[in-house]
Amino acid sequence: MRIAEACAVITGGASGLGLAVARHVVAQGGRAALLDVQEEAGMRSAAELGARACFLHCDVTAEATVDTAMAAAAQAMGGLNLLVNCAGIVGSARTLGKSGPMPGEHFARVVQINLVGTFLCDKAAAAIMQKNAPNADGERGLIVHTSSVAAFEGQIGQAAYAATKAGVIGMT
């Protein structure tokens, strides 16, 4: 993939790793659609990046919202050939801490954002990319997953995070 030809959707693009990826894509001449739940940060980041970037509010845990945002991003950029999944939360909590067991809802929320959200974005992007004409290398698009060494070496308080990052590796 030539980054200068990228029409990239970057989840978690309003800040952190996602914003760093967006900066790189735009600096190399590509286009970037920042998908994030952080409205103010997303608008500010897209403005900072200039005309080759846009922001779309997107909760990666909501399938219909993901589908709509992915389609809107493709339309805004004139296509979609790169998805970089950076949306995620650490969600630190011990399985059994001083205040008792970790609530199941906490574990489920981390799984929904980090793992299910990655899958929902993958399938929405792939559905668009499958219609792309192959480039000179036969590629129609590229999907990048973000994981962590925590998938193999989880730390205290990272049961949910480590499980999701291992799941992302398995899904890849």
C-alpha positions as a Python dict, from the first residue, in 0.01 Angstrom:
ca = {
    (1, 'M'): (0, 0, 0),
    (2, 'R'): (120, 346, -87),
    (3, 'I'): (28, 577, 197),
    (4, 'A'): (5, 870, -46),
    (5, 'E'): (-289, 686, -208),
    (6, 'A'): (-455, 594, 121),
    (7, 'C'): (-814, 680, 197),
    (8, 'A'): (-782, 575, 559),
    (9, 'V'): (-1037, 532, 833),
    (10, 'I'): (-869, 548, 1172),
    (11, 'T'): (-1073, 447, 1474),
    (12, 'G'): (-978, 621, 1795),
    (13, 'G'): (-840, 891, 1565),
    (14, 'A'): (-913, 1190, 1788),
    (15, 'S'): (-611, 1133, 2011),
    (16, 'G'): (-321, 910, 2103),
    (17, 'L'): (-204, 638, 1866),
    (18, 'G'): (-497, 696, 1630),
    (19, 'L'): (-413, 1064, 1588),
    (20, 'A'): (-45, 978, 1535),
    (21, 'V'): (-145, 739, 1256),
    (22, 'A'): (-369, 1005, 1101),
    (23, 'R'): (-86, 1259, 1113),
    (24, 'H'): (143, 1014, 933),
    (25, 'V'): (-114, 933, 664),
    (26, 'V'): (-187, 1300, 594),
    (27, 'A'): (184, 1394, 600),
    (28, 'Q'): (248, 1129, 336),
    (29, 'G'): (-28, 1270, 112),
    (30, 'G'): (-312, 1036, 204),
    (31, 'R'): (-659, 1116, 334),
    (32, 'A'): (-779, 1033, 686),
    (33, 'A'): (-1122, 1001, 840),
    (34, 'L'): (-1100, 1009, 1218),
    (35, 'L'): (-1369, 800, 1386),
    (36, 'D'): (-1409, 853, 1759),
    (37, 'V'): (-1660, 920, 2036),
    (38, 'Q'): (-1458, 1224, 2149),
    (39, 'E'): (-1646, 1492, 1956),
    (40, 'E'): (-1450, 1801, 2061),
    (41, 'A'): (-1107, 1636, 2035),
    (42, 'G'): (-1204, 1482, 1701),
    (43, 'M'): (-1311, 1812, 1549),
    (44, 'R'): (-998, 1983, 1679),
    (45, 'S'): (-771, 1706, 1547),
    (46, 'A'): (-934, 1704, 1202),
    (47, 'A'): (-899, 2083, 1182),
    (48, 'E'): (-532, 2055, 1279),
    (49, 'L'): (-475, 1800, 1001),
    (50, 'G'): (-638, 2019, 737),
    (51, 'A'): (-839, 1955, 424),
    (52, 'R'): (-716, 1597, 382),
    (53, 'A'): (-887, 1492, 706),
    (54, 'C'): (-1236, 1479, 848),
    (55, 'F'): (-1395, 1373, 1175),
    (56, 'L'): (-1697, 1147, 1214),
    (57, 'H'): (-1851, 1069, 1550),
    (58, 'C'): (-1863, 691, 1587),
    (59, 'D'): (-1919, 451, 1875),
    (60, 'V'): (-1741, 134, 1756),
    (61, 'T'): (-1970, -80, 1973),
    (62, 'A'): (-2283, 20, 1779),
    (63, 'E'): (-2304, -176, 1453),
    (64, 'A'): (-2543, 57, 1269),
    (65, 'T'): (-2335, 360, 1371),
    (66, 'V'): (-2017, 191, 1248),
    (67, 'D'): (-2177, 103, 914),
    (68, 'T'): (-2304, 459, 868),
    (69, 'A'): (-1973, 620, 968),
    (70, 'M'): (-1771, 388, 742),
    (71, 'A'): (-1994, 470, 443),
    (72, 'A'): (-1979, 843, 520),
    (73, 'A'): (-1599, 827, 548),
    (74, 'A'): (-1570, 651, 212),
    (75, 'Q'): (-1794, 912, 52),
    (76, 'A'): (-1604, 1204, 209),
    (77, 'M'): (-1266, 1070, 96),
    (78, 'G'): (-1372, 937, -243),
    (79, 'G'): (-1306, 579, -136),
    (80, 'L'): (-1176, 358, 141),
    (81, 'N'): (-868, 138, 111),
    (82, 'L'): (-717, 144, 461),
    (83, 'L'): (-864, 81, 805),
    (84, 'V'): (-646, 122, 1113),
    (85, 'N'): (-819, 7, 1432),
    (86, 'C'): (-688, 212, 1725),
    (87, 'A'): (-1007, 260, 1928),
    (88, 'G'): (-971, 99, 2266),
    (89, 'I'): (-963, 139, 2641),
    (90, 'V'): (-741, -13, 2908),
    (91, 'G'): (-1019, -53, 3162),
    (92, 'S'): (-789, -136, 3452),
    (93, 'A'): (-952, -336, 3729),
    (94, 'R'): (-847, -637, 3931),
    (95, 'T'): (-1049, -953, 3896),
    (96, 'L'): (-1073, -946, 4274),
    (97, 'G'): (-975, -619, 4435),
    (98, 'K'): (-1005, -452, 4773),
    (99, 'S'): (-1362, -349, 4697),
    (100, 'G'): (-1461, -696, 4572),
    (101, 'P'): (-1483, -875, 4238),
    (102, 'M'): (-1467, -685, 3910),
    (103, 'P'): (-1821, -625, 3784),
    (104, 'G'): (-1904, -830, 3478),
    (105, 'E'): (-2031, -514, 3310),
    (106, 'H'): (-1681, -366, 3333),
    (107, 'F'): (-1524, -669, 3163),
    (108, 'A'): (-1797, -671, 2898),
    (109, 'R'): (-1749, -300, 2820),
    (110, 'V'): (-1377, -349, 2754),
    (111, 'V'): (-1455, -650, 2532),
    (112, 'Q'): (-1722, -454, 2343),
    (113, 'I'): (-1492, -162, 2264),
    (114, 'N'): (-1159, -335, 2207),
    (115, 'L'): (-1262, -664, 2046),
    (116, 'V'): (-1619, -642, 1917),
    (117, 'G'): (-1558, -285, 1800),
    (118, 'T'): (-1256, -398, 1600),
    (119, 'F'): (-1463, -673, 1435),
    (120, 'L'): (-1754, -440, 1354),
    (121, 'C'): (-1516, -192, 1190),
    (122, 'D'): (-1337, -470, 1001),
    (123, 'K'): (-1652, -607, 845),
    (124, 'A'): (-1793, -266, 756),
    (125, 'A'): (-1466, -161, 589),
    (126, 'A'): (-1423, -496, 413),
    (127, 'A'): (-1773, -468, 267),
    (128, 'I'): (-1671, -138, 107),
    (129, 'M'): (-1318, -246, 8),
    (130, 'Q'): (-1438, -558, -173),
    (131, 'K'): (-1581, -328, -443),
    (132, 'N'): (-1247, -149, -498),
    (133, 'A'): (-1060, -221, -820),
    (134, 'P'): (-738, -408, -739),
    (135, 'N'): (-423, -194, -743),
    (136, 'A'): (-102, -297, -924),
    (137, 'D'): (-26, -544, -643),
    (138, 'G'): (-375, -693, -655),
    (139, 'E'): (-482, -526, -328),
    (140, 'R'): (-829, -385, -273),
    (141, 'G'): (-752, -257, 74),
    (142, 'L'): (-569, -312, 397),
    (143, 'I'): (-695, -363, 752),
    (144, 'V'): (-460, -305, 1046),
    (145, 'H'): (-529, -426, 1400),
    (146, 'T'): (-374, -278, 1714),
    (147, 'S'): (-284, -522, 1990),
    (148, 'S'): (-39, -523, 2278),
    (149, 'V'): (225, -731, 2449),
    (150, 'A'): (-41, -756, 2722),
    (151, 'A'): (-198, -1025, 2503),
    (152, 'F'): (91, -1250, 2607),
    (153, 'E'): (202, -1092, 2934),
    (154, 'G'): (-98, -940, 3108),
    (155, 'Q'): (-33, -738, 3419),
    (156, 'I'): (-223, -706, 3745),
    (157, 'G'): (-550, -526, 3678),
    (158, 'Q'): (-548, -598, 3305),
    (159, 'A'): (-757, -916, 3278),
    (160, 'A'): (-1014, -756, 3047),
    (161, 'Y'): (-760, -561, 2842),
    (162, 'A'): (-525, -858, 2802),
    (163, 'A'): (-815, -1083, 2699),
    (164, 'T'): (-925, -839, 2430),
    (165, 'K'): (-575, -791, 2291),
    (166, 'A'): (-527, -1169, 2276),
    (167, 'G'): (-863, -1187, 2100),
    (168, 'V'): (-753, -928, 1844),
    (169, 'I'): (-441, -1135, 1773),
    (170, 'G'): (-653, -1447, 1734),
    (171, 'M'): (-896, -1266, 1506),
    (172, 'T'): (-607, -1142, 1292),
}
